[in-house]
mmCIF file of C-alpha atoms in Angstrom:
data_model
loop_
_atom_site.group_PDB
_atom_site.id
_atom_site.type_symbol
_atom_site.label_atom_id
_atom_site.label_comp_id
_atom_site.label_asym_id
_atom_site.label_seq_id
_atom_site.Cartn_x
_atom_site.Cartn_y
_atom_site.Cartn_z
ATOM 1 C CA UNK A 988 6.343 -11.237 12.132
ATOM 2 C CA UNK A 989 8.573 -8.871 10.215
ATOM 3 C CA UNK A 990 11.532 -7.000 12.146
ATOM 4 C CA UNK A 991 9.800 -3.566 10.981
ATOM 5 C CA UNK A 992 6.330 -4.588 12.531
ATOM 6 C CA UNK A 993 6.635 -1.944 15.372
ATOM 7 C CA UNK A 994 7.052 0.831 12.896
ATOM 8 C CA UNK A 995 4.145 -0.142 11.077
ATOM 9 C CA UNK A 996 1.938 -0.417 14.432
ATOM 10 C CA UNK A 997 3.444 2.755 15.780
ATOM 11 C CA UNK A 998 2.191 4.161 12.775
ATOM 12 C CA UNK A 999 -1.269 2.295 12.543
ATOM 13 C CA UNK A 1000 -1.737 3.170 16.259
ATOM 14 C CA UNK A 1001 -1.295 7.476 16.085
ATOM 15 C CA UNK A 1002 -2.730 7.259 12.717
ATOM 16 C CA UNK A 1003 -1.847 10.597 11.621
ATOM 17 C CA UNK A 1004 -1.910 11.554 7.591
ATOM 18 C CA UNK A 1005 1.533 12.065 7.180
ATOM 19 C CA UNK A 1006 4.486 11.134 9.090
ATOM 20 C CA UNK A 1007 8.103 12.668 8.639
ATOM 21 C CA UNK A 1008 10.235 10.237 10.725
ATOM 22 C CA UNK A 1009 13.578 10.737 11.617
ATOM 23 C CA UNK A 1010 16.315 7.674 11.241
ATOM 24 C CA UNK A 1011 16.542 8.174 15.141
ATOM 25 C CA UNK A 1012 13.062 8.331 15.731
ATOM 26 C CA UNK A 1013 12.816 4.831 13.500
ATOM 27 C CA UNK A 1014 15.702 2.997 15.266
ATOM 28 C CA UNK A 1015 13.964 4.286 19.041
ATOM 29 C CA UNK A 1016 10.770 2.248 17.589
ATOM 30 C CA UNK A 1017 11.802 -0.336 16.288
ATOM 31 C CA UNK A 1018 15.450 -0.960 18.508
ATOM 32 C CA UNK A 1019 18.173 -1.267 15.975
ATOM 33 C CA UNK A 1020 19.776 0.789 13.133
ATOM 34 C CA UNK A 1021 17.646 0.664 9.859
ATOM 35 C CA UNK A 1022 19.322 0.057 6.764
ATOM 36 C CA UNK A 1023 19.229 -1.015 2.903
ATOM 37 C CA UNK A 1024 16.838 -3.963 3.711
ATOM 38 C CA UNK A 1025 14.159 -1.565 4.516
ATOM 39 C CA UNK A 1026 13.855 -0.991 0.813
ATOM 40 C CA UNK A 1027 12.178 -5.038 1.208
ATOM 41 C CA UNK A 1028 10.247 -4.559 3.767
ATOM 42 C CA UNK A 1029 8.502 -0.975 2.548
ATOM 43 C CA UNK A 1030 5.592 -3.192 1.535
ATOM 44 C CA UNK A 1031 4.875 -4.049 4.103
ATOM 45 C CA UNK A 1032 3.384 -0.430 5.487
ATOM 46 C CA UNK A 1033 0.525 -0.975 3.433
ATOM 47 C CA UNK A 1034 -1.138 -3.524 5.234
ATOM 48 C CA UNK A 1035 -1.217 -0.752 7.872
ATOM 49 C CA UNK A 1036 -2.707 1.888 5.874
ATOM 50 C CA UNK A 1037 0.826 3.475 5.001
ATOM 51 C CA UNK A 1038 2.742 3.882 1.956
ATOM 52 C CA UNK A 1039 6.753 4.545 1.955
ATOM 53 C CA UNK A 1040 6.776 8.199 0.611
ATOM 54 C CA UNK A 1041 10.312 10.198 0.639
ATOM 55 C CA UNK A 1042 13.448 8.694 1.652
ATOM 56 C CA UNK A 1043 16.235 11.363 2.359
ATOM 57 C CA UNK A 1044 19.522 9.707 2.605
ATOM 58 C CA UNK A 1045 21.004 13.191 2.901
ATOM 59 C CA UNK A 1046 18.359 14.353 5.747
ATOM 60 C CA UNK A 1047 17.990 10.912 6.700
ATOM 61 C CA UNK A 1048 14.188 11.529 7.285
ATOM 62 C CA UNK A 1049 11.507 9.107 5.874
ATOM 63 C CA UNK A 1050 7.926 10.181 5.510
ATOM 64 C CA UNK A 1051 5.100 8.101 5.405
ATOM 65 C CA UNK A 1052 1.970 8.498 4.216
ATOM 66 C CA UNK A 1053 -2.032 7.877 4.839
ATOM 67 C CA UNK A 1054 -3.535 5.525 2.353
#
């Protein structure tokens, strides 16, 4: 099971089109700080029906998007 699996089911489970997640939001679902290594694990959103769209280090907002 990957570390980021909650993110991805989170996502999966309000299937919306387009997400615009704060780093907050992300470290409330998944319970600890995100951080370089989710560059790895970005992949893995796709097996959920997400792809990795935007990431803002500056806002420090990701988005996500609807495959």
């Amino acid at each position: 099971m990957s570390k980021y699996e909650p993110l991805w089911k989170y996502l999966k489970d309000n299937n919306k089109e387009n997400y615009k997640l704060s780093y907050k939001e992300i470290k409330n679902i998944i319970g600890f700080e995100m951080n370089h290594s989710f560059l790895t694990y970005k992949k893995e959103a796709k097996e959920y029906g997400y792809e990795v769209g935007k990431i803002s280090m500056k806002e420090k907002i990701i988005t996500f998007n609807k495959i």
